[in-house]
CSV table of C-alpha atoms in Angstrom, one decimal:
chain,number,residue,atom,x,y,z
A,1,UNK,CA,-9.9,-25.7,-95.3
A,2,UNK,CA,-12.1,-23.2,-93.5
A,3,UNK,CA,-11.6,-22.8,-89.7
A,4,UNK,CA,-12.9,-20.5,-87.0
A,5,UNK,CA,-13.0,-20.5,-83.2
A,6,UNK,CA,-16.1,-22.7,-83.0
A,7,UNK,CA,-16.1,-25.1,-85.9
A,8,UNK,CA,-13.7,-27.1,-88.0
A,9,UNK,CA,-14.9,-27.6,-91.6
A,10,UNK,CA,-13.4,-30.5,-93.3
A,11,UNK,CA,-14.2,-29.5,-96.8
A,12,UNK,CA,-14.1,-26.6,-99.2
A,13,UNK,CA,-16.7,-26.0,-101.9
A,14,UNK,CA,-14.3,-26.8,-104.8
A,15,UNK,CA,-13.1,-30.1,-103.5
A,16,UNK,CA,-16.3,-31.7,-102.1
A,17,UNK,CA,-15.7,-34.9,-104.2
A,18,UNK,CA,-12.5,-35.4,-102.3
A,19,UNK,CA,-13.3,-34.3,-98.8
A,20,UNK,CA,-16.8,-34.8,-97.3
A,21,UNK,CA,-18.2,-31.5,-96.1
A,22,UNK,CA,-18.8,-32.0,-92.4
A,23,UNK,CA,-18.4,-29.7,-89.5
A,24,UNK,CA,-17.5,-30.5,-85.9
A,25,UNK,CA,-16.7,-28.4,-82.9
A,26,UNK,CA,-12.9,-27.8,-82.5
A,27,UNK,CA,-13.2,-28.3,-78.7
A,28,UNK,CA,-14.9,-31.7,-79.2
A,29,UNK,CA,-12.1,-32.8,-81.5
A,30,UNK,CA,-9.5,-31.8,-79.0
A,31,UNK,CA,-11.3,-33.5,-76.2
A,32,UNK,CA,-11.6,-36.8,-78.2
A,33,UNK,CA,-7.9,-36.7,-79.1
A,34,UNK,CA,-7.0,-35.9,-75.4
A,35,UNK,CA,-9.1,-39.0,-74.3
A,36,UNK,CA,-7.2,-41.2,-76.8
A,37,UNK,CA,-3.9,-39.7,-75.7
A,38,UNK,CA,-4.8,-40.2,-72.0
A,39,UNK,CA,-5.4,-44.0,-72.4
A,40,UNK,CA,-2.3,-44.7,-74.4
A,41,UNK,CA,-0.1,-42.7,-72.1
A,42,UNK,CA,-1.7,-44.3,-69.0
A,43,UNK,CA,-0.8,-47.7,-70.6
A,44,UNK,CA,2.9,-46.7,-70.5
A,45,UNK,CA,2.8,-44.9,-67.1
A,46,UNK,CA,1.1,-47.7,-65.1
A,47,UNK,CA,4.0,-50.1,-65.8
A,48,UNK,CA,6.4,-48.2,-63.5
A,49,UNK,CA,4.8,-48.8,-60.1
A,50,UNK,CA,4.1,-52.5,-61.0
A,51,UNK,CA,7.8,-53.3,-61.1
A,52,UNK,CA,8.2,-54.8,-57.6
A,53,UNK,CA,5.1,-57.0,-58.0
A,54,UNK,CA,5.9,-58.2,-61.5
A,55,UNK,CA,9.5,-59.0,-60.4
A,56,UNK,CA,8.1,-61.0,-57.5
A,57,UNK,CA,5.3,-62.8,-59.3
A,58,UNK,CA,7.3,-63.8,-62.4
A,59,UNK,CA,10.6,-64.2,-60.4
A,60,UNK,CA,12.5,-61.9,-62.9
A,61,UNK,CA,15.5,-59.7,-62.4
A,62,UNK,CA,15.6,-55.9,-62.6
A,63,UNK,CA,17.1,-56.1,-66.1
A,64,UNK,CA,14.3,-58.4,-67.3
A,65,UNK,CA,11.8,-55.9,-65.9
A,66,UNK,CA,13.7,-53.2,-67.8
A,67,UNK,CA,13.3,-55.3,-71.0
A,68,UNK,CA,9.5,-55.4,-70.3
A,69,UNK,CA,9.4,-51.6,-70.2
A,70,UNK,CA,11.7,-51.0,-73.2
A,71,UNK,CA,9.8,-53.6,-75.3
A,72,UNK,CA,7.0,-51.1,-75.6
A,73,UNK,CA,9.4,-48.3,-76.6
A,74,UNK,CA,11.4,-50.1,-79.2
A,75,UNK,CA,8.3,-51.7,-80.7
A,76,UNK,CA,6.8,-48.3,-81.0
A,77,UNK,CA,10.0,-47.1,-82.8
A,78,UNK,CA,10.0,-49.9,-85.3
A,79,UNK,CA,6.2,-49.5,-86.0
A,80,UNK,CA,6.7,-45.8,-86.5
A,81,UNK,CA,9.2,-46.2,-89.2
A,82,UNK,CA,7.1,-48.8,-91.0
A,83,UNK,CA,3.8,-46.8,-90.7
A,84,UNK,CA,5.6,-43.8,-92.3
A,85,UNK,CA,5.5,-45.8,-95.6
A,86,UNK,CA,1.7,-45.8,-95.8
A,87,UNK,CA,0.0,-43.8,-93.1
A,88,UNK,CA,-0.7,-40.7,-95.2
A,89,UNK,CA,-2.7,-42.8,-97.7
A,90,UNK,CA,-5.6,-43.2,-95.4
A,91,UNK,CA,-8.4,-41.0,-94.0
A,92,UNK,CA,-7.0,-39.8,-90.6
A,93,UNK,CA,-10.2,-41.1,-88.9
A,94,UNK,CA,-9.9,-44.6,-90.3
A,95,UNK,CA,-6.2,-44.8,-89.4
A,96,UNK,CA,-6.9,-43.5,-85.9
A,97,UNK,CA,-9.7,-46.0,-85.3
A,98,UNK,CA,-7.6,-48.9,-86.7
A,99,UNK,CA,-4.6,-48.1,-84.6
A,100,UNK,CA,-6.7,-47.6,-81.5
A,101,UNK,CA,-8.5,-50.9,-81.9
A,102,UNK,CA,-5.1,-52.6,-82.1
A,103,UNK,CA,-3.9,-50.7,-79.0
A,104,UNK,CA,-7.1,-51.7,-77.1
A,105,UNK,CA,-6.6,-55.4,-78.0
A,106,UNK,CA,-2.9,-55.2,-77.0
A,107,UNK,CA,-3.8,-53.8,-73.6
A,108,UNK,CA,-6.4,-56.5,-73.1
A,109,UNK,CA,-3.7,-59.1,-74.0
A,110,UNK,CA,-1.5,-57.5,-71.2
A,111,UNK,CA,-4.3,-58.1,-68.7
A,112,UNK,CA,-4.8,-61.7,-69.8
A,113,UNK,CA,-1.0,-62.6,-70.0
A,114,UNK,CA,-0.3,-65.6,-67.7
A,115,UNK,CA,3.5,-65.6,-68.0
A,116,UNK,CA,6.4,-63.2,-68.4
A,117,UNK,CA,7.0,-64.2,-72.0
A,118,UNK,CA,3.3,-63.6,-72.9
A,119,UNK,CA,3.3,-60.3,-71.1
A,120,UNK,CA,6.4,-59.3,-73.1
A,121,UNK,CA,4.7,-60.2,-76.4
A,122,UNK,CA,1.6,-58.2,-75.3
A,123,UNK,CA,3.7,-55.2,-74.5
A,124,UNK,CA,5.3,-55.4,-77.9
A,125,UNK,CA,1.8,-55.4,-79.5
A,126,UNK,CA,0.5,-52.5,-77.4
A,127,UNK,CA,3.7,-50.5,-78.2
A,128,UNK,CA,3.4,-51.1,-81.9
A,129,UNK,CA,0.0,-49.5,-82.1
A,130,UNK,CA,0.3,-47.0,-79.2
A,131,UNK,CA,3.5,-45.4,-80.5
A,132,UNK,CA,2.0,-44.7,-83.9
A,133,UNK,CA,-1.2,-43.5,-82.3
A,134,UNK,CA,0.6,-40.7,-80.5
A,135,UNK,CA,2.2,-39.5,-83.8
A,136,UNK,CA,-1.2,-39.6,-85.6
A,137,UNK,CA,-2.8,-37.5,-82.9
A,138,UNK,CA,-0.2,-34.7,-83.5
A,139,UNK,CA,-0.7,-35.1,-87.3
A,140,UNK,CA,-4.5,-34.5,-86.8
A,141,UNK,CA,-3.8,-31.4,-84.7
A,142,UNK,CA,-1.5,-30.1,-87.5
A,143,UNK,CA,-4.2,-30.8,-90.1
A,144,UNK,CA,-7.2,-29.5,-88.3
A,145,UNK,CA,-6.1,-26.7,-86.0
A,146,UNK,CA,-4.8,-23.3,-87.4
A,147,UNK,CA,-1.2,-22.5,-86.7
A,148,UNK,CA,-2.1,-19.5,-84.5
A,149,UNK,CA,-4.1,-21.8,-82.1
A,150,UNK,CA,-2.0,-25.0,-82.5
A,151,UNK,CA,0.1,-24.3,-79.4
A,152,UNK,CA,-2.9,-24.2,-77.1
A,153,UNK,CA,-4.4,-27.3,-78.8
A,154,UNK,CA,-1.2,-29.2,-78.4
A,155,UNK,CA,-1.0,-28.1,-74.7
A,156,UNK,CA,-4.5,-29.4,-74.0
A,157,UNK,CA,-3.8,-32.8,-75.6
A,158,UNK,CA,-0.3,-33.1,-74.0
A,159,UNK,CA,-1.9,-32.4,-70.6
A,160,UNK,CA,-3.4,-35.9,-70.9
A,161,UNK,CA,0.1,-37.1,-70.0
A,162,UNK,CA,-0.1,-35.2,-66.8
A,163,UNK,CA,-3.5,-36.6,-66.0
A,164,UNK,CA,-2.2,-40.1,-66.8
A,165,UNK,CA,0.6,-39.5,-64.3
A,166,UNK,CA,-1.9,-38.4,-61.7
A,167,UNK,CA,-4.3,-41.3,-62.2
A,168,UNK,CA,-2.0,-44.0,-63.6
A,169,UNK,CA,0.5,-44.4,-60.8
A,170,UNK,CA,-1.8,-44.1,-57.7
A,171,UNK,CA,-4.6,-46.1,-59.3
A,172,UNK,CA,-2.1,-48.7,-60.6
A,173,UNK,CA,-0.6,-49.1,-57.1
A,174,UNK,CA,-4.0,-49.3,-55.4
A,175,UNK,CA,-5.6,-51.8,-57.8
A,176,UNK,CA,-2.5,-54.0,-57.8
A,177,UNK,CA,-2.3,-54.0,-54.0
A,178,UNK,CA,-6.0,-55.0,-53.5
A,179,UNK,CA,-6.1,-57.4,-56.4
A,180,UNK,CA,-3.2,-58.2,-58.7
A,181,UNK,CA,-1.1,-56.6,-61.4
A,182,UNK,CA,-3.7,-57.7,-63.9
A,183,UNK,CA,-6.4,-55.3,-62.6
A,184,UNK,CA,-5.0,-52.0,-63.9
A,185,UNK,CA,-4.8,-53.5,-67.4
A,186,UNK,CA,-8.3,-54.8,-67.2
A,187,UNK,CA,-9.5,-51.3,-66.2
A,188,UNK,CA,-7.5,-49.6,-69.0
A,189,UNK,CA,-8.7,-52.1,-71.6
A,190,UNK,CA,-12.4,-51.4,-70.6
A,191,UNK,CA,-11.8,-47.6,-70.6
A,192,UNK,CA,-10.1,-47.8,-74.0
A,193,UNK,CA,-13.0,-49.7,-75.5
A,194,UNK,CA,-15.4,-47.0,-74.3
A,195,UNK,CA,-13.2,-44.3,-75.8
A,196,UNK,CA,-13.0,-46.3,-79.1
A,197,UNK,CA,-16.8,-46.4,-79.4
A,198,UNK,CA,-17.0,-42.7,-78.7
A,199,UNK,CA,-14.3,-41.9,-81.2
A,200,UNK,CA,-16.1,-43.8,-83.9
A,201,UNK,CA,-19.0,-41.5,-83.4
A,202,UNK,CA,-17.2,-38.2,-82.7
A,203,UNK,CA,-14.2,-38.2,-85.0
A,204,UNK,CA,-15.1,-36.6,-88.4
A,205,UNK,CA,-13.7,-37.9,-91.8
A,206,UNK,CA,-10.3,-36.2,-92.2
A,207,UNK,CA,-9.1,-36.5,-95.8
A,208,UNK,CA,-7.9,-33.0,-96.5
A,209,UNK,CA,-4.3,-34.2,-96.8
A,210,UNK,CA,-5.4,-36.5,-99.6
A,211,UNK,CA,-7.0,-33.7,-101.7
A,212,UNK,CA,-3.9,-32.8,-103.7
A,213,UNK,CA,-2.0,-36.0,-103.0
A,214,UNK,CA,-0.2,-37.8,-105.8
A,215,UNK,CA,0.4,-41.5,-105.4
A,216,UNK,CA,4.1,-42.3,-105.3
A,217,UNK,CA,6.5,-44.9,-104.1
A,218,UNK,CA,6.4,-44.8,-100.3
A,219,UNK,CA,10.2,-45.2,-100.1
A,220,UNK,CA,10.4,-42.1,-102.2
A,221,UNK,CA,8.2,-40.3,-99.7
A,222,UNK,CA,10.5,-41.5,-97.0
A,223,UNK,CA,13.5,-40.2,-98.9
A,224,UNK,CA,11.8,-36.9,-99.5
A,225,UNK,CA,11.2,-36.5,-95.7
A,226,UNK,CA,14.7,-37.4,-94.8
A,227,UNK,CA,16.2,-35.0,-97.3
A,228,UNK,CA,14.3,-31.9,-96.3
A,229,UNK,CA,16.5,-29.6,-94.3
A,230,UNK,CA,13.7,-28.2,-92.2
A,231,UNK,CA,12.6,-31.6,-91.2
A,232,UNK,CA,16.1,-32.6,-90.3
A,233,UNK,CA,16.2,-29.8,-87.9
A,234,UNK,CA,12.8,-30.8,-86.5
A,235,UNK,CA,14.0,-34.4,-85.9
A,236,UNK,CA,17.2,-33.1,-84.3
A,237,UNK,CA,15.1,-31.0,-81.9
A,238,UNK,CA,13.2,-34.1,-81.0
A,239,UNK,CA,16.4,-36.1,-80.4
A,240,UNK,CA,17.9,-33.4,-78.1
A,241,UNK,CA,14.7,-32.6,-76.3
A,242,UNK,CA,14.0,-36.3,-75.6
A,243,UNK,CA,17.6,-37.2,-74.6
A,244,UNK,CA,17.8,-34.2,-72.2
A,245,UNK,CA,14.8,-35.5,-70.4
A,246,UNK,CA,15.5,-39.2,-70.4
A,247,UNK,CA,19.0,-38.8,-69.2
A,248,UNK,CA,17.4,-37.9,-65.9
A,249,UNK,CA,13.8,-39.2,-65.7
A,250,UNK,CA,14.5,-43.0,-65.4
A,251,UNK,CA,16.6,-42.6,-62.3
A,252,UNK,CA,14.5,-40.1,-60.4
A,253,UNK,CA,12.6,-42.8,-58.5
A,254,UNK,CA,15.6,-44.9,-57.6
A,255,UNK,CA,17.6,-41.8,-56.6
A,256,UNK,CA,14.7,-40.5,-54.4
A,257,UNK,CA,14.6,-43.9,-52.6
A,258,UNK,CA,18.4,-44.5,-52.3
A,259,UNK,CA,19.7,-41.0,-51.7
A,260,UNK,CA,16.9,-38.7,-50.6
A,261,UNK,CA,15.0,-41.1,-48.2
A,262,UNK,CA,11.7,-41.8,-49.9
A,263,UNK,CA,10.0,-45.2,-49.4
A,264,UNK,CA,8.7,-47.0,-52.5
A,265,UNK,CA,5.1,-46.3,-51.6
A,266,UNK,CA,5.8,-42.6,-51.3
A,267,UNK,CA,7.1,-42.3,-54.9
A,268,UNK,CA,3.5,-41.8,-56.1
A,269,UNK,CA,3.5,-38.4,-54.5
A,270,UNK,CA,6.2,-37.2,-56.9
A,271,UNK,CA,4.2,-38.0,-59.9
A,272,UNK,CA,0.9,-37.0,-58.3
A,273,UNK,CA,2.0,-33.4,-57.5
A,274,UNK,CA,4.0,-33.1,-60.8
A,275,UNK,CA,1.1,-34.3,-62.8
A,276,UNK,CA,-1.4,-31.9,-61.1
A,277,UNK,CA,0.9,-29.0,-61.7
A,278,UNK,CA,1.6,-29.8,-65.3
A,279,UNK,CA,-2.1,-30.2,-66.1
A,280,UNK,CA,-2.3,-26.4,-65.8
A,281,UNK,CA,1.1,-25.3,-66.8
A,282,UNK,CA,1.3,-27.3,-70.0
A,283,UNK,CA,-1.9,-25.5,-71.2
A,284,UNK,CA,-0.5,-22.1,-70.1
A,285,UNK,CA,2.7,-22.9,-72.1
A,286,UNK,CA,0.6,-23.6,-75.1
A,287,UNK,CA,-1.3,-20.4,-74.9
A,288,UNK,CA,1.8,-18.4,-74.3
A,289,UNK,CA,3.4,-20.0,-77.3
A,290,UNK,CA,0.6,-18.9,-79.5
A,291,UNK,CA,0.7,-15.4,-78.1
A,292,UNK,CA,4.4,-14.7,-77.9
A,293,UNK,CA,5.9,-17.2,-80.3
A,294,UNK,CA,6.7,-20.8,-80.0
A,295,UNK,CA,10.5,-20.3,-80.5
A,296,UNK,CA,10.6,-17.7,-77.7
A,297,UNK,CA,8.6,-19.7,-75.2
A,298,UNK,CA,10.6,-22.8,-75.9
A,299,UNK,CA,13.9,-21.1,-75.4
A,300,UNK,CA,12.8,-19.4,-72.2
A,301,UNK,CA,11.4,-22.7,-70.8
A,302,UNK,CA,14.5,-24.6,-71.8
A,303,UNK,CA,16.8,-22.1,-70.1
A,304,UNK,CA,14.8,-22.1,-66.9
A,305,UNK,CA,14.7,-26.0,-66.9
A,306,UNK,CA,18.4,-26.1,-66.4
A,307,UNK,CA,18.0,-25.1,-62.7
A,308,UNK,CA,15.7,-27.9,-61.6
A,309,UNK,CA,17.7,-30.5,-63.7
A,310,UNK,CA,20.8,-29.6,-61.7
A,311,UNK,CA,18.9,-29.6,-58.4
A,312,UNK,CA,17.1,-32.9,-58.8
A,313,UNK,CA,20.2,-34.8,-59.9
A,314,UNK,CA,22.3,-33.5,-56.9
A,315,UNK,CA,19.6,-33.5,-54.2
A,316,UNK,CA,20.9,-34.6,-50.8
A,317,UNK,CA,18.7,-36.0,-48.0
A,318,UNK,CA,16.1,-33.3,-47.4
A,319,UNK,CA,12.6,-33.1,-46.0
A,320,UNK,CA,10.1,-34.7,-48.3
A,321,UNK,CA,8.3,-31.4,-49.0
A,322,UNK,CA,11.5,-29.9,-50.3
A,323,UNK,CA,12.1,-32.8,-52.6
A,324,UNK,CA,8.5,-32.7,-53.8
A,325,UNK,CA,8.9,-29.0,-54.6
A,326,UNK,CA,12.1,-29.6,-56.6
A,327,UNK,CA,10.6,-32.6,-58.5
A,328,UNK,CA,7.4,-30.7,-59.3
A,329,UNK,CA,9.3,-27.7,-60.6
A,330,UNK,CA,11.3,-30.1,-62.7
A,331,UNK,CA,8.2,-31.6,-64.3
A,332,UNK,CA,6.6,-28.2,-64.8
A,333,UNK,CA,9.5,-27.0,-67.0
A,334,UNK,CA,9.9,-30.4,-68.6
A,335,UNK,CA,6.4,-30.0,-69.9
A,336,UNK,CA,6.6,-26.3,-70.6
A,337,UNK,CA,9.4,-26.7,-73.1
A,338,UNK,CA,7.8,-29.9,-74.6
A,339,UNK,CA,4.5,-28.2,-75.7
A,340,UNK,CA,5.9,-25.4,-77.9
A,341,UNK,CA,8.5,-27.8,-79.3
A,342,UNK,CA,5.9,-30.3,-80.4
A,343,UNK,CA,3.8,-27.6,-81.9
A,344,UNK,CA,6.8,-26.3,-83.8
A,345,UNK,CA,7.6,-29.8,-85.0
A,346,UNK,CA,4.0,-30.4,-86.1
A,347,UNK,CA,4.1,-27.1,-88.1
A,348,UNK,CA,7.4,-27.8,-89.8
A,349,UNK,CA,5.9,-30.2,-92.4
A,350,UNK,CA,3.3,-29.7,-95.1
A,351,UNK,CA,0.0,-31.6,-94.7
A,352,UNK,CA,0.6,-34.2,-97.4
A,353,UNK,CA,3.7,-35.5,-95.5
A,354,UNK,CA,2.6,-34.8,-92.0
A,355,UNK,CA,1.3,-38.3,-91.0
A,356,UNK,CA,4.4,-40.0,-92.4
A,357,UNK,CA,6.8,-37.5,-90.8
A,358,UNK,CA,5.1,-37.6,-87.4
A,359,UNK,CA,5.4,-41.4,-87.5
A,360,UNK,CA,9.1,-41.2,-88.2
A,361,UNK,CA,9.5,-38.4,-85.6
A,362,UNK,CA,7.8,-40.6,-83.1
A,363,UNK,CA,10.2,-43.4,-83.8
A,364,UNK,CA,13.1,-41.0,-83.4
A,365,UNK,CA,11.7,-40.0,-80.1
A,366,UNK,CA,11.4,-43.6,-78.8
A,367,UNK,CA,14.9,-44.5,-80.0
A,368,UNK,CA,16.3,-41.3,-78.4
A,369,UNK,CA,14.5,-42.1,-75.1
A,370,UNK,CA,15.9,-45.6,-75.1
A,371,UNK,CA,19.4,-44.4,-76.0
A,372,UNK,CA,19.4,-41.7,-73.3
A,373,UNK,CA,18.2,-44.2,-70.6
A,374,UNK,CA,21.0,-46.6,-71.6
A,375,UNK,CA,23.7,-43.9,-71.4
A,376,UNK,CA,22.3,-42.7,-68.1
A,377,UNK,CA,22.6,-46.3,-66.8
A,378,UNK,CA,26.2,-46.4,-67.9
A,379,UNK,CA,27.0,-43.3,-65.9
A,380,UNK,CA,25.1,-44.0,-62.7
A,381,UNK,CA,26.6,-46.6,-60.3
A,382,UNK,CA,25.6,-48.0,-57.0
A,383,UNK,CA,27.8,-47.4,-54.0
A,384,UNK,CA,28.7,-49.9,-51.2
A,385,UNK,CA,26.0,-48.2,-49.0
A,386,UNK,CA,23.3,-48.7,-51.6
A,387,UNK,CA,23.3,-45.0,-52.7
A,388,UNK,CA,23.4,-44.0,-56.4
A,389,UNK,CA,26.6,-42.3,-57.5
A,390,UNK,CA,27.3,-39.9,-60.4
A,391,UNK,CA,23.7,-39.0,-61.0
A,392,UNK,CA,24.8,-35.4,-61.0
A,393,UNK,CA,26.9,-36.0,-64.2
A,394,UNK,CA,23.6,-37.2,-65.8
A,395,UNK,CA,22.3,-33.8,-64.9
A,396,UNK,CA,25.2,-31.9,-66.4
A,397,UNK,CA,25.0,-33.9,-69.6
A,398,UNK,CA,21.2,-33.2,-69.8
A,399,UNK,CA,21.9,-29.5,-69.4
A,400,UNK,CA,24.5,-29.6,-72.3
A,401,UNK,CA,22.0,-31.3,-74.5
A,402,UNK,CA,19.3,-28.8,-73.5
A,403,UNK,CA,21.7,-26.0,-74.7
A,404,UNK,CA,22.1,-27.8,-78.0
A,405,UNK,CA,18.3,-28.0,-78.3
A,406,UNK,CA,18.1,-24.2,-77.8
A,407,UNK,CA,20.5,-23.7,-80.7
A,408,UNK,CA,18.6,-26.2,-82.9
A,409,UNK,CA,15.2,-24.7,-82.4
A,410,UNK,CA,16.3,-21.4,-84.0
A,411,UNK,CA,16.7,-23.2,-87.4
A,412,UNK,CA,13.1,-24.6,-87.6
A,413,UNK,CA,10.6,-22.8,-89.8
A,414,UNK,CA,6.9,-23.2,-89.8
A,415,UNK,CA,5.3,-24.2,-93.1
A,416,UNK,CA,1.7,-24.7,-92.3
């Protein structure tokens, strides 16, 4: 595969029969992937501020709303494991468009859902396609972007999560307040349809991973992935990285309201400022990872992240600007360590197995997030005065898992 700073060539002269010879601009590919990433991340993010309205409209309990949120996560996990059996058999473009079409229809189903049960089913559908979509985006980056620029490319695509945080929560709250909870999903479904049409035109055929592929039993492929030591370390990094974040993230908003003094409407500022900051810092982290080494940048970011983790989980009632500084710094280092880690994980597997591995890795990520949130919920308790207790212990546990992640990352080797 021939690559330079301006173009990506999806064929080599001696394999034209296998891979169509077509060039696209690398920047255009990254922009298209970022647009897809933005929509599927926004689909997840906008659920958070809709909780009070959904609980009121459907007359459901907080635990039922939690089920509504986790339905997306666990559906994505199951779909990831299943897709690993066949995802590498397809042209990346065809797989991407098929998954994105399913995601778009799932989001539209969310907008149209008249009851809690129907919305739950729609969230399962959206999660099944959205979770695999995120894994495939990283597989495309691994296939198309050279290793020495992969960190920067990952940073740009991952910045879509920050943009989703900036746009998703304020826009979701605003549209829901002037209309209903259906409105944000209608907007997102329409936007996804536009991105789908653009992706059909802009994405090139991507069959390089099929050039030397040998057809084999998909369960043997799965066995091969699970037996590779380097990939075991990569999945362990994903487990520790995700758990160290989701031991803290689910209870940031309730803690800010109950213990720090924020109102529910003021919560959007936490994600607004955090999102704006990480749009830039995630890309800087990617460029630094390419320049100074992904292992080094991850380790430094992870060590520095311990301080804001301990601060945000032990924050007393303080002025809002102090709390916003702490939460913003938390999100900055949360993103700064995630970018080099994902770039390393993407580079830990050879192209012929990359799609399947990234699907499995995505499932591991989703299961780790759900497990960490469950553990966090077991630790945190509500006091008689309504304040949350023991959140600081969540922070301590998150720091310990972060230290394990630092040890794990040293064992991961890049293979392409």
